Amino acid sequence: MTRLASGDISALGPLHGRYARMVTSLLLRLDPARGLAQAEDLTQEVFLTLMDTAGRYREQQRLKAWLCGIAARTSRGAKSRFWRRRGLLAREGGTPGMAAPTLGAVDERLDARRKVAQALETLPPSQREVMILHAVEGLTGEEIAAALGMKANAVWVRLSRARATLRKELER
Amino acid sequence: MSDWSDEAVDDAVRDWAEGRAAPAADSAAFVAAVEARRAARSRRRTFVVGLVAAGLLTALLGLVLATSQGDEPVAPVVREAPAVAETAPPQELLEGPAGHEVLWPEIRYGTPTLGSGEESTLAARDRVVADLGDDRIAVEGTVGYTAIRSSRARGVRTVLRLESGRLAAQVASRAEGGSFTVIAGEVSVRVLGTRFSVERGDAETIVTVEEGTVSVRVGGPTGPEDVTVAAGQRLRWPTDGAPGLDSDPRSPRVSDRRPRPARGVPAARRVEDHTSTELLALLTPAPLPTPPAPPEPEPEPEPRVVPPPQPALPNLLAGYRAQMIVGEVAEARAALEALAVDHPDDVAVLSLLSFAQRKDGAPLAAAETLLRAAAVDPAQEGRFVYDAASLFDAADQPGRVVDLLAPRVSRQTIPGALLPDARLRLGRAQLATGAEDAGRATLEELTRAHPGTSAAASALALLNEGEDSL
């Protein structure tokens, strides 16, 4: 990271190798409607931001958590840019009461996945971010707080709210 | 008391996330792209993010598996209009007097990841059913596709590239100028109005035709050959060998026909079962210009249902699915239980019955039904047993979990994707039944065999917990 801070772009290669897939996957998950191409595109932006802000990075933090923070901010920024540019109205979500029947109990995992996707879609962005960073990326509460710029307490409050919404949906 | 603890909710989110993971990408190309981007930015050019019609993933929120006869989906299917990418040279793909219209897939069922642009990619870890215009495809694997309708009503040109896995398609008849082609490596299949499947593995590529006729072009030893594959036949193209044409023993018309070799190639081997037939079964009839299918039977008030003739069974099941959509789960379950008495060996019936039992709040009955299905269908035994064990696990019956999972985990007859989770459940159940050593051994094996998975993380936590309490 010190090389990056001094403008040495060749340092990007190994960082990409280690973290790009995680960042792209995270971007895909933070916005359920996002496609792979947009996520890859935003990944480039994330690493660009990483380069620009490399000077501020402190050794004590986990680089992964730092990147997650950048990714979360980039993800939010991209979303509002998209809507502003396209001038589209908010999407209608699927009707929450509809549990689509599947081909059988073997596909209950798909059933649960779809419910999770549905529930995540309805969460406010900060709750969704906290949920994914905690459950999927395995960041600690302190790391999430630092990454998203909120107090540690706020992280737990949002996490429990997110879980409550998901639980309600999964119990249907 | 909820089934869903914090840990279970987190697990469900992790499971969902696995379906939304990015593939590996090339570092060198990435660095070059970032460099270019930085240069462009410093020259103060506006940076536009290219967007993707993969917003079709929102269609998942209102999914209904279409019932037969092309009934309208009950829930609204949401689709975002595709946006034009502006960072590359612009490709006008909007409908217009001299333009084309790109057909985007309408996902009917499943969790896909979609690529972008005029030539797109559909990748599915499990199975996905999607409509491309009037055609319907079922995919398990990775498919690249282009579907374009010319605005002069000259029919739809569709090209599908099967990168890996399996694809089944139901293709509508086309107007003059239209075409539907599937390319799988060296094999290309061109069709008009049929139902067929293509399966591409490491060892061979297989084309199975259910209805109609397709023309398959293969690279033969003396140059490309065109082989006609008719309904009830299957073409196998081994990667190191010559293609051979088999008759499908399941098709009643050709059950007593010996396999016929294609022109100039040696006789083929015996046809084996393939899950491509399951994929074909996923293609409930799309709205094709064909004679209407028989009407759906009404649900009987008495528990005993007269079994319908064989071809109408899928219609019946589709009807029960529809019943469950509108909330009549108990009625559908009762009808399915009666149906299962008359069709004790029908996996589709048992599968749907177990789903209904689960939905109706009877998870133990559902688990027993799954075990029946496992006994009937050895090919899916591992998966059915795993799902049954999951139900027993949630119902706090660790003894059953151990009985079911222990032999299959050690023989690894559980599908690979489910193995980490199966090991976790087994380990926990063994600990719960007092088999401390076995449980620890299972969990340790899990962390060794599947490092980095969430199941391994949970196993580590359990193992540490055990040590802490010592």
XYZ file of C-alpha atoms in Angstrom:
642
model
C 0.000 0.000 0.000
C 2.897 2.361 0.588
C 3.930 1.849 -3.024
C 0.450 2.681 -4.110
C 0.461 5.813 -1.991
C 3.542 7.012 -3.774
C 1.838 6.536 -7.133
C 3.399 3.220 -8.146
C 0.594 1.696 -10.183
C 2.367 -1.643 -10.593
C 1.444 -2.360 -7.001
C -2.137 -2.637 -8.174
C -1.631 -5.994 -9.884
C -1.026 -8.154 -6.807
C -3.682 -6.243 -4.874
C -6.123 -6.968 -7.661
C -5.209 -10.623 -7.665
C -5.921 -10.891 -3.983
C -8.981 -8.722 -3.591
C -10.711 -8.001 -6.890
C -12.951 -11.025 -6.826
C -14.070 -10.218 -3.298
C -14.814 -6.624 -4.239
C -16.754 -7.547 -7.363
C -18.755 -10.170 -5.468
C -19.490 -7.664 -2.732
C -20.660 -5.107 -5.279
C -22.921 -7.724 -6.824
C -24.447 -8.481 -3.465
C -24.868 -4.922 -2.256
C -27.291 -4.225 -5.043
C -29.404 -7.224 -5.990
C -30.323 -5.617 -9.272
C -26.772 -5.035 -10.337
C -25.273 -6.993 -13.207
C -21.800 -8.419 -13.526
C -20.626 -5.832 -16.034
C -21.589 -2.930 -13.806
C -20.017 -4.643 -10.817
C -16.746 -5.144 -12.734
C -16.873 -1.550 -13.825
C -17.380 -0.359 -10.282
C -14.543 -2.595 -9.153
C -12.244 -0.495 -11.294
C -13.584 2.615 -9.606
C -13.000 1.080 -6.203
C -9.371 0.391 -6.969
C -8.959 3.859 -8.420
C -10.298 5.287 -5.181
C -7.981 2.960 -3.329
C -5.053 4.481 -5.158
C -6.221 8.017 -4.573
C -6.752 7.481 -0.860
C -3.807 5.170 -0.263
C -2.085 7.836 1.777
C -4.815 7.700 4.419
C -4.593 3.946 4.975
C -3.210 2.908 8.338
C -1.386 -0.390 8.848
C -3.487 -1.372 11.863
C -6.618 -1.703 9.788
C -7.356 -4.779 7.703
C -7.019 -3.944 4.063
C -10.089 -6.017 3.367
C -12.186 -3.865 5.691
C -10.783 -0.713 4.087
C -11.713 -1.983 0.640
C -15.186 -2.960 1.822
C -15.728 0.584 2.994
C -14.710 1.998 -0.359
C -16.868 -0.560 -2.131
C -19.908 0.311 -0.020
C -19.542 4.018 -0.709
C -18.924 3.393 -4.413
C -21.960 1.150 -4.541
C -24.223 3.787 -3.049
C -22.856 6.484 -5.276
C -23.336 4.393 -8.385
C -26.917 3.626 -7.575
C -27.990 7.226 -7.190
C -26.072 8.224 -10.301
C -27.914 5.584 -12.274
C -31.317 6.699 -11.153
C -30.600 10.359 -11.617
C -29.278 9.830 -15.110
C -32.036 7.595 -16.255
C -34.740 9.511 -14.486
C -36.517 6.284 -13.767
C -38.986 5.856 -10.993
C -38.366 3.466 -8.135
C -38.732 -0.139 -9.217
C -41.756 -2.026 -8.069
C -40.608 -4.866 -5.884
C -42.165 -8.301 -6.216
C -45.350 -8.735 -4.220
C -44.012 -9.751 -0.807
C -46.827 -12.166 -0.083
C -46.093 -14.332 -3.094
C -44.190 -17.476 -2.279
C -43.519 -18.906 -5.710
C -43.929 -22.683 -5.648
C -40.879 -24.630 -6.675
C -40.491 -28.019 -8.227
C -40.246 -29.702 -4.898
C -38.583 -29.670 -1.547
C -35.158 -30.256 -3.072
C -35.417 -26.717 -4.361
C -36.129 -25.270 -0.944
C -32.695 -23.801 -0.910
C -33.673 -21.824 -3.967
C -36.862 -20.920 -2.118
C -34.850 -19.584 0.814
C -32.448 -17.809 -1.512
C -35.245 -16.069 -3.265
C -36.768 -15.005 0.006
C -33.414 -13.683 1.147
C -33.059 -11.771 -2.111
C -36.543 -10.362 -1.717
C -35.967 -9.349 1.880
C -32.574 -7.803 1.145
C -34.131 -5.769 -1.606
C -36.536 -4.168 0.851
C -33.875 -3.290 3.406
C -32.585 0.268 3.573
C -29.063 0.408 2.124
C -27.299 0.813 5.476
C -28.957 -2.302 6.914
C -28.188 -4.289 3.797
C -24.569 -3.203 3.874
C -24.186 -4.132 7.525
C -25.825 -7.527 6.977
C -23.630 -8.440 4.039
C -20.402 -7.143 5.507
C -21.063 -9.078 8.684
C -22.522 -12.361 7.474
C -20.808 -12.703 4.116
C -17.529 -10.832 4.368
C -16.948 -11.625 8.031
C -15.987 -8.135 9.146
C -16.038 -7.363 12.857
C -18.416 -4.772 14.260
C -15.608 -2.280 14.693
C -14.438 -2.807 11.127
C -17.922 -2.312 9.770
C -18.318 0.834 11.835
C -15.055 2.207 10.459
C -15.833 1.155 6.911
C -19.285 2.685 6.833
C -18.516 5.674 9.017
C -20.931 4.949 11.848
C -20.724 4.154 15.565
C -20.286 0.552 16.663
C -23.677 0.627 18.402
C -25.362 1.679 15.216
C -23.876 -1.357 13.511
C -25.497 -3.775 15.944
C -28.825 -1.984 15.845
C -28.911 -2.166 12.072
C -27.785 -5.769 12.086
C -30.549 -6.857 14.406
C -33.126 -4.941 12.395
C -31.908 -6.534 9.203
C -32.044 -9.978 10.768
C -35.574 -9.327 11.992
C -36.750 -8.467 8.496
C -35.008 -11.484 7.011
C -36.378 -13.766 9.682
C -39.915 -12.622 9.017
C -39.496 -13.294 5.320
C -37.857 -16.690 5.799
C -40.597 -17.829 8.127
C -43.297 -17.386 5.529
C -39.944 -20.102 19.039
C -38.608 -19.326 15.596
C -36.755 -21.849 13.463
C -34.509 -19.015 12.444
C -31.814 -18.148 14.935
C -29.392 -15.312 14.221
C -26.917 -17.875 13.017
C -29.483 -19.482 10.730
C -30.396 -16.134 9.229
C -26.739 -15.353 8.639
C -26.333 -18.793 7.054
C -29.220 -18.137 4.727
C -27.663 -14.852 3.672
C -24.332 -16.566 3.060
C -26.037 -19.223 1.009
C -27.754 -16.555 -1.057
C -24.478 -14.741 -1.484
C -22.847 -17.832 -2.949
C -25.227 -17.477 -5.857
C -24.035 -13.924 -6.399
C -20.311 -14.372 -6.661
C -18.031 -12.947 -9.308
C -15.737 -15.048 -11.486
C -11.985 -14.574 -11.439
C -10.688 -11.724 -13.595
C -7.433 -10.969 -15.334
C -5.100 -8.721 -13.328
C -3.033 -7.407 -16.181
C -6.052 -6.301 -18.164
C -7.518 -4.769 -15.046
C -4.456 -2.691 -14.261
C -4.338 -1.462 -17.835
C -8.002 -0.521 -17.656
C -7.536 1.370 -14.419
C -4.560 3.216 -15.852
C -6.555 4.242 -18.895
C -9.397 5.332 -16.718
C -7.151 7.435 -14.565
C -5.714 9.128 -17.612
C -9.159 9.832 -18.989
C -10.278 11.241 -15.682
C -7.350 13.541 -15.446
C -8.212 14.850 -18.877
C -11.571 15.810 -17.362
C -13.688 13.645 -19.608
C -17.063 12.657 -18.212
C -16.974 9.086 -17.010
C -20.096 7.184 -17.736
C -20.832 3.912 -16.111
C -22.126 1.373 -18.585
C -25.175 -0.350 -17.232
C -26.526 -3.739 -17.829
C -29.933 -5.216 -18.359
C -29.011 -7.772 -15.755
C -31.459 -5.756 -13.706
C -33.661 -8.560 -14.919
C -32.573 -10.210 -11.703
C -35.335 -8.158 -10.122
C -37.665 -10.428 -12.048
C -36.824 -13.002 -9.387
C -38.929 -11.092 -6.912
C -42.193 -11.931 -8.592
C -41.418 -15.365 -9.954
C -43.990 -17.981 -10.710
C -43.245 -21.167 -12.527
C -45.675 -20.919 -15.412
C -48.395 -23.534 -15.383
C -49.111 -25.459 -18.541
C -51.026 -24.044 -21.496
C -49.027 -20.882 -21.040
C -51.125 -19.396 -18.246
C -50.307 -15.851 -17.297
C -47.896 -15.573 -14.367
C -49.756 -14.677 -11.200
C -47.161 -12.354 -9.691
C -45.898 -9.356 -11.621
C -42.620 -10.081 -13.360
C -40.486 -6.981 -13.178
C -38.095 -6.115 -15.965
C -35.885 -3.072 -16.295
C -35.435 -1.691 -19.791
C -31.926 -2.469 -21.024
C -29.634 0.547 -20.930
C -27.130 1.329 -23.635
C -23.441 1.015 -22.762
C -21.731 4.285 -23.466
C -18.094 3.641 -22.726
C -17.659 1.355 -25.756
C -18.570 2.450 -29.284
C -22.338 2.861 -29.049
C -24.497 0.072 -30.415
C -27.994 1.236 -31.090
C -30.160 -1.664 -30.089
C -33.462 0.120 -29.866
C -36.458 -0.780 -31.942
C -36.845 1.433 -34.971
C -37.790 1.359 -38.634
C -34.405 0.034 -39.698
C -33.215 -1.438 -36.411
C -33.315 -4.670 -34.459
C -34.771 -5.415 -31.095
C -32.640 -7.379 -28.691
C -34.662 -9.961 -26.789
C -33.694 -10.225 -23.188
C -34.417 -13.393 -21.284
C -37.447 -13.353 -19.065
C -36.475 -15.499 -16.108
C -39.245 -17.855 -15.174
C -37.511 -19.831 -12.475
C -34.136 -19.965 -10.827
C -31.223 -17.770 -9.854
C -29.036 -16.801 -12.787
C -26.261 -14.348 -13.300
C -26.566 -12.425 -16.522
C -23.943 -10.845 -18.674
C -24.284 -7.681 -20.677
C -24.731 -6.272 -24.105
C -25.962 -7.692 -27.329
C -24.223 -10.976 -26.774
C -24.872 -11.975 -23.220
C -24.180 -14.755 -20.820
C -26.531 -16.698 -18.608
C -24.836 -18.700 -15.895
C -26.721 -20.850 -13.451
C -25.352 -22.813 -10.518
C -28.624 -24.599 -10.088
C -31.259 -24.615 -12.791
C -32.741 -21.644 -14.572
C -35.713 -21.555 -16.875
C -35.978 -18.493 -19.084
C -38.010 -17.327 -22.048
C -36.209 -15.777 -24.983
C -39.062 -14.371 -26.994
C -41.329 -17.310 -27.793
C -38.687 -19.894 -27.067
C -38.069 -21.380 -23.690
C -34.742 -22.634 -22.402
C -33.713 -24.463 -19.267
C -30.072 -24.096 -18.323
C -27.741 -25.713 -15.836
C -24.312 -24.318 -16.608
C -23.123 -21.397 -18.687
C -24.726 -20.251 -21.889
C -23.840 -17.301 -24.079
C -26.769 -16.099 -26.137
C -27.885 -13.566 -28.698
C -31.535 -13.204 -29.570
C -32.523 -10.491 -31.992
C -35.868 -9.798 -33.584
C -35.777 -7.894 -36.793
C -38.402 -5.201 -36.860
C -39.565 -6.253 -40.283
C -41.151 -9.308 -38.607
C -38.622 -11.501 -40.295
C -38.457 -13.807 -37.351
C -36.093 -14.084 -34.424
C -32.439 -14.955 -34.873
C -31.190 -16.715 -31.805
C -27.741 -18.089 -31.238
C -26.847 -19.896 -28.035
C -23.320 -20.913 -27.158
C -23.204 -23.662 -24.590
C -19.929 -23.122 -22.743
C -20.483 -25.864 -20.207
C -23.260 -27.836 -18.587
C -26.688 -28.545 -20.054
C -29.307 -26.724 -22.011
C -32.790 -27.800 -22.987
C -34.830 -25.752 -25.391
C -38.334 -25.571 -26.707
C -38.247 -23.685 -29.938
C -41.209 -22.001 -31.557
C -41.737 -22.144 -35.292
C -40.200 -19.198 -36.978
C -41.055 -16.818 -39.732
C -38.902 -16.759 -42.832
C -35.482 -15.402 -41.999
C -35.463 -16.560 -38.396
C -33.267 -19.247 -36.936
C -32.375 -20.931 -33.690
C -28.922 -22.355 -33.314
C -27.051 -23.862 -30.389
C -23.284 -24.152 -30.597
C -21.478 -26.470 -28.191
C -17.804 -26.576 -29.047
C -17.556 -28.300 -32.375
C -21.195 -29.248 -32.527
C -23.824 -26.854 -33.789
C -27.528 -27.588 -33.709
C -30.017 -25.785 -35.890
C -33.705 -26.199 -35.297
C -37.149 -25.107 -36.259
C -39.996 -25.823 -33.862
C -38.798 -28.631 -31.581
C -37.948 -29.704 -28.048
C -34.406 -30.839 -27.567
C -31.483 -30.676 -25.215
C -27.753 -30.304 -25.534
C -25.349 -31.448 -22.894
C -21.701 -30.539 -22.937
C -19.315 -32.363 -20.624
C -15.589 -32.955 -20.599
C -15.870 -36.359 -22.208
C -18.625 -35.796 -24.720
C -21.387 -33.620 -26.080
C -24.878 -35.049 -26.338
C -27.898 -33.857 -28.281
C -31.256 -35.384 -27.385
C -34.370 -34.627 -29.371
C -37.777 -35.017 -27.830
C -40.029 -33.548 -30.516
C -39.440 -32.514 -34.069
C -36.204 -32.856 -35.977
C -32.917 -31.067 -35.695
C -29.938 -30.864 -37.969
C -26.609 -31.208 -36.203
C -23.376 -30.193 -37.831
C -20.366 -31.983 -36.412
C -16.732 -31.825 -37.363
C -16.188 -35.312 -38.770
C -12.893 -36.976 -39.613
C -13.310 -35.980 -43.247
C -14.743 -32.500 -42.683
C -18.071 -31.173 -41.364
C -21.018 -33.532 -41.541
C -24.705 -32.859 -41.153
C -26.546 -35.451 -39.130
C -30.307 -35.407 -38.799
C -31.510 -36.288 -35.322
C -35.195 -37.055 -35.053
C -37.527 -37.284 -32.072
C -36.571 -40.101 -29.746
C -32.967 -40.118 -30.894
C -29.775 -38.962 -29.278
C -26.475 -37.996 -30.800
C -23.335 -38.484 -28.757
C -20.146 -36.757 -29.757
C -17.207 -37.872 -27.641
C -14.373 -35.345 -27.515
C -11.945 -37.925 -28.766
C -13.923 -40.065 -31.072
C -16.500 -40.062 -33.772
C -20.125 -39.112 -33.190
C -22.722 -41.839 -32.960
C -26.489 -41.795 -33.138
C -28.502 -43.698 -30.548
C -32.149 -44.271 -30.107
C -33.498 -43.236 -26.728
C -34.791 -46.410 -25.063
C -37.315 -44.349 -23.111
C -39.143 -43.239 -26.214
C -41.948 -45.736 -26.771
C -41.727 -45.437 -30.525
C -38.153 -46.583 -30.761
C -37.745 -48.850 -27.744
C -37.112 -51.934 -29.814
C -34.909 -50.305 -32.412
C -31.238 -51.094 -32.283
C -28.917 -48.105 -32.255
C -28.282 -46.835 -35.770
C -24.869 -45.449 -36.579
C -24.719 -42.095 -38.329
C -23.478 -42.105 -41.890
C -19.986 -43.502 -42.102
C -19.307 -43.650 -38.361
C -19.068 -46.711 -36.099
C -22.096 -47.918 -34.149
C -22.727 -46.033 -30.908
C -22.643 -47.323 -27.392
C -25.734 -47.975 -25.287
C -27.647 -44.856 -24.283
C -27.382 -43.993 -20.603
C -29.635 -41.877 -18.460
C -28.826 -38.226 -18.422
C -30.234 -35.393 -16.441
C -30.927 -33.644 -19.722
C -34.274 -35.397 -19.608
C -34.951 -33.683 -16.300
C -34.136 -30.362 -17.920
C -36.517 -31.152 -20.746
C -39.180 -31.838 -18.162
C -38.655 -28.316 -16.800
C -39.858 -26.889 -20.098
C -43.573 -26.710 -19.480
C -45.166 -25.865 -22.822
C -44.523 -22.280 -23.842
C -47.301 -20.485 -25.769
C -46.656 -22.160 -29.114
C -49.017 -22.086 -32.101
C -49.962 -25.732 -31.573
C -53.274 -27.439 -30.834
C -54.384 -26.748 -27.241
C -53.469 -29.318 -24.577
C -56.250 -31.029 -22.568
C -57.814 -28.791 -19.889
C -56.662 -29.076 -16.262
C -58.791 -31.392 -14.088
C -60.609 -29.644 -11.216
C -59.526 -30.539 -7.655
C -61.815 -33.261 -6.245
C -63.582 -32.731 -2.907
C -62.906 -36.330 -1.770
C -59.349 -37.215 -0.793
C -59.089 -39.919 -3.463
C -58.248 -38.556 -6.909
C -58.771 -40.644 -10.010
C -55.321 -40.898 -11.559
C -55.205 -39.024 -14.891
C -53.640 -40.568 -18.024
C -49.862 -40.376 -17.989
C -49.286 -37.285 -20.198
C -51.604 -35.152 -18.019
C -49.650 -35.692 -14.803
C -47.390 -32.670 -15.291
C -50.535 -30.601 -15.869
C -51.964 -31.909 -12.628
C -48.828 -31.042 -10.692
C -48.782 -27.606 -12.242
C -52.346 -27.161 -11.069
C -51.401 -28.050 -7.508
C -48.526 -25.616 -7.643
C -50.952 -22.948 -8.702
C -53.209 -23.880 -5.802
C -50.365 -23.362 -3.404
C -49.655 -19.956 -4.876
C -53.127 -18.768 -4.001
C -52.724 -20.140 -0.492
C -54.688 -23.387 -0.636
C -51.777 -25.362 0.724
C -53.733 -27.830 2.831
C -55.994 -28.753 -0.084
C -53.085 -29.188 -2.435
C -51.269 -31.280 0.128
C -54.248 -33.584 0.607
C -54.631 -34.024 -3.126
C -50.934 -34.705 -3.534
C -50.967 -37.279 -0.768
C -53.712 -39.123 -2.586
C -51.826 -38.782 -5.842
C -48.732 -40.230 -4.250
C -50.680 -43.347 -3.321
C -51.416 -43.933 -6.992
C -47.967 -42.887 -8.174
C -45.673 -44.104 -5.433
C -42.668 -44.150 -7.724
C -43.093 -40.771 -9.321
C -40.315 -38.496 -8.154
C -42.027 -35.333 -9.333
C -45.122 -36.148 -7.304
C -43.128 -37.009 -4.183
C -41.016 -33.897 -4.578
C -43.986 -31.611 -4.815
C -45.753 -33.449 -1.995
C -42.834 -32.943 0.334
C -42.810 -29.274 -0.551
C -46.522 -29.058 0.231
C -46.054 -30.845 3.552
C -43.297 -28.471 4.473
C -45.413 -25.475 3.530
C -48.308 -26.914 5.502
C -46.156 -27.010 8.630
C -45.375 -30.724 8.666
C -41.612 -30.893 8.264
C -41.266 -34.440 9.578
C -43.799 -35.751 7.075
C -41.950 -33.807 4.402
C -38.691 -35.430 5.414
C -40.185 -38.914 5.240
C -41.542 -38.151 1.784
C -38.111 -37.022 0.691
C -36.698 -40.330 1.860
C -39.263 -42.137 -0.248
C -38.168 -40.078 -3.209
C -34.571 -40.953 -2.457
C -35.405 -44.636 -2.535
C -37.126 -44.257 -5.898
C -34.491 -42.141 -7.636
C -30.940 -43.301 -6.951
C -29.499 -40.551 -9.114
C -30.804 -37.909 -6.746
C -30.527 -39.940 -3.571
C -27.766 -37.855 -2.052
C -29.609 -34.614 -2.515
C -32.946 -35.897 -1.237
C -31.376 -37.444 1.811
C -29.492 -34.251 2.546
C -32.691 -32.228 2.375
C -34.484 -34.721 4.613
C -31.642 -34.558 7.101
C -31.852 -30.758 7.080
C -35.497 -30.999 8.035
C -34.722 -33.412 10.870
C -31.943 -31.093 11.974
C -34.318 -28.156 12.157
C -36.829 -30.322 14.028
C -34.220 -31.188 16.667
C -33.849 -34.848 15.806
C -30.088 -35.288 15.765
C -30.379 -39.076 15.899
C -32.048 -39.170 12.495
C -29.523 -36.699 11.141
C -26.675 -38.952 12.169
C -28.344 -42.077 10.771
C -28.949 -40.437 7.435
C -25.807 -38.437 6.932
C -23.033 -40.492 8.525
C -22.839 -43.240 5.879
C -23.338 -40.854 3.000
C -20.790 -38.349 4.132
C -18.157 -41.025 4.570
C -18.945 -42.465 1.125
C -19.306 -38.917 -0.265
C -22.572 -39.672 -2.004
C -23.858 -36.219 -1.131
C -23.503 -33.743 -4.016
C -20.254 -31.812 -3.664
C -21.878 -28.428 -3.257
C -23.858 -29.662 -0.265
C -21.043 -31.603 1.349
C -19.652 -28.856 3.627
C -23.063 -28.116 5.037
C -23.851 -31.823 5.370
C -20.672 -32.324 7.345
C -21.548 -29.416 9.596
C -24.987 -30.774 10.353
C -23.597 -34.237 10.923
C -20.912 -32.963 13.260
C -23.390 -30.946 15.282
C -25.792 -33.856 15.455
C -23.072 -36.219 16.593
C -22.130 -33.798 19.350
C -25.784 -33.490 20.302
C -26.192 -37.248 20.623
C -23.153 -37.481 22.847
C -20.783 -38.895 20.237
C -18.127 -36.309 21.095
C -15.206 -37.939 19.355
C -17.096 -38.647 16.163
C -18.496 -35.133 16.125
C -15.107 -33.519 16.580
C -13.619 -35.759 13.914
C -16.343 -34.794 11.460
C -15.899 -31.099 12.136
C -12.149 -31.321 11.846
C -12.476 -33.144 8.539
C -14.789 -30.368 7.407
C -12.233 -27.668 8.116
C -9.557 -29.654 6.307
C -11.614 -30.566 3.270
C -13.461 -27.287 2.742
C -11.287 -24.464 4.015
C -12.632 -20.960 3.706
C -16.295 -21.919 3.546
C -18.806 -20.555 6.023
C -19.468 -24.121 7.142
C -15.810 -24.479 8.040
C -15.961 -21.249 9.991
C -18.938 -22.515 11.968
C -17.131 -25.789 12.563
C -14.091 -23.987 13.908
C -16.298 -21.987 16.237
C -17.902 -25.185 17.507
C -14.564 -26.886 17.991
C -13.187 -23.913 19.909
C -16.317 -23.715 21.983
C -15.793 -27.319 22.916
C -12.224 -26.656 23.914
C -13.159 -23.575 25.883
C -15.628 -25.493 27.937
C -13.064 -28.154 28.814
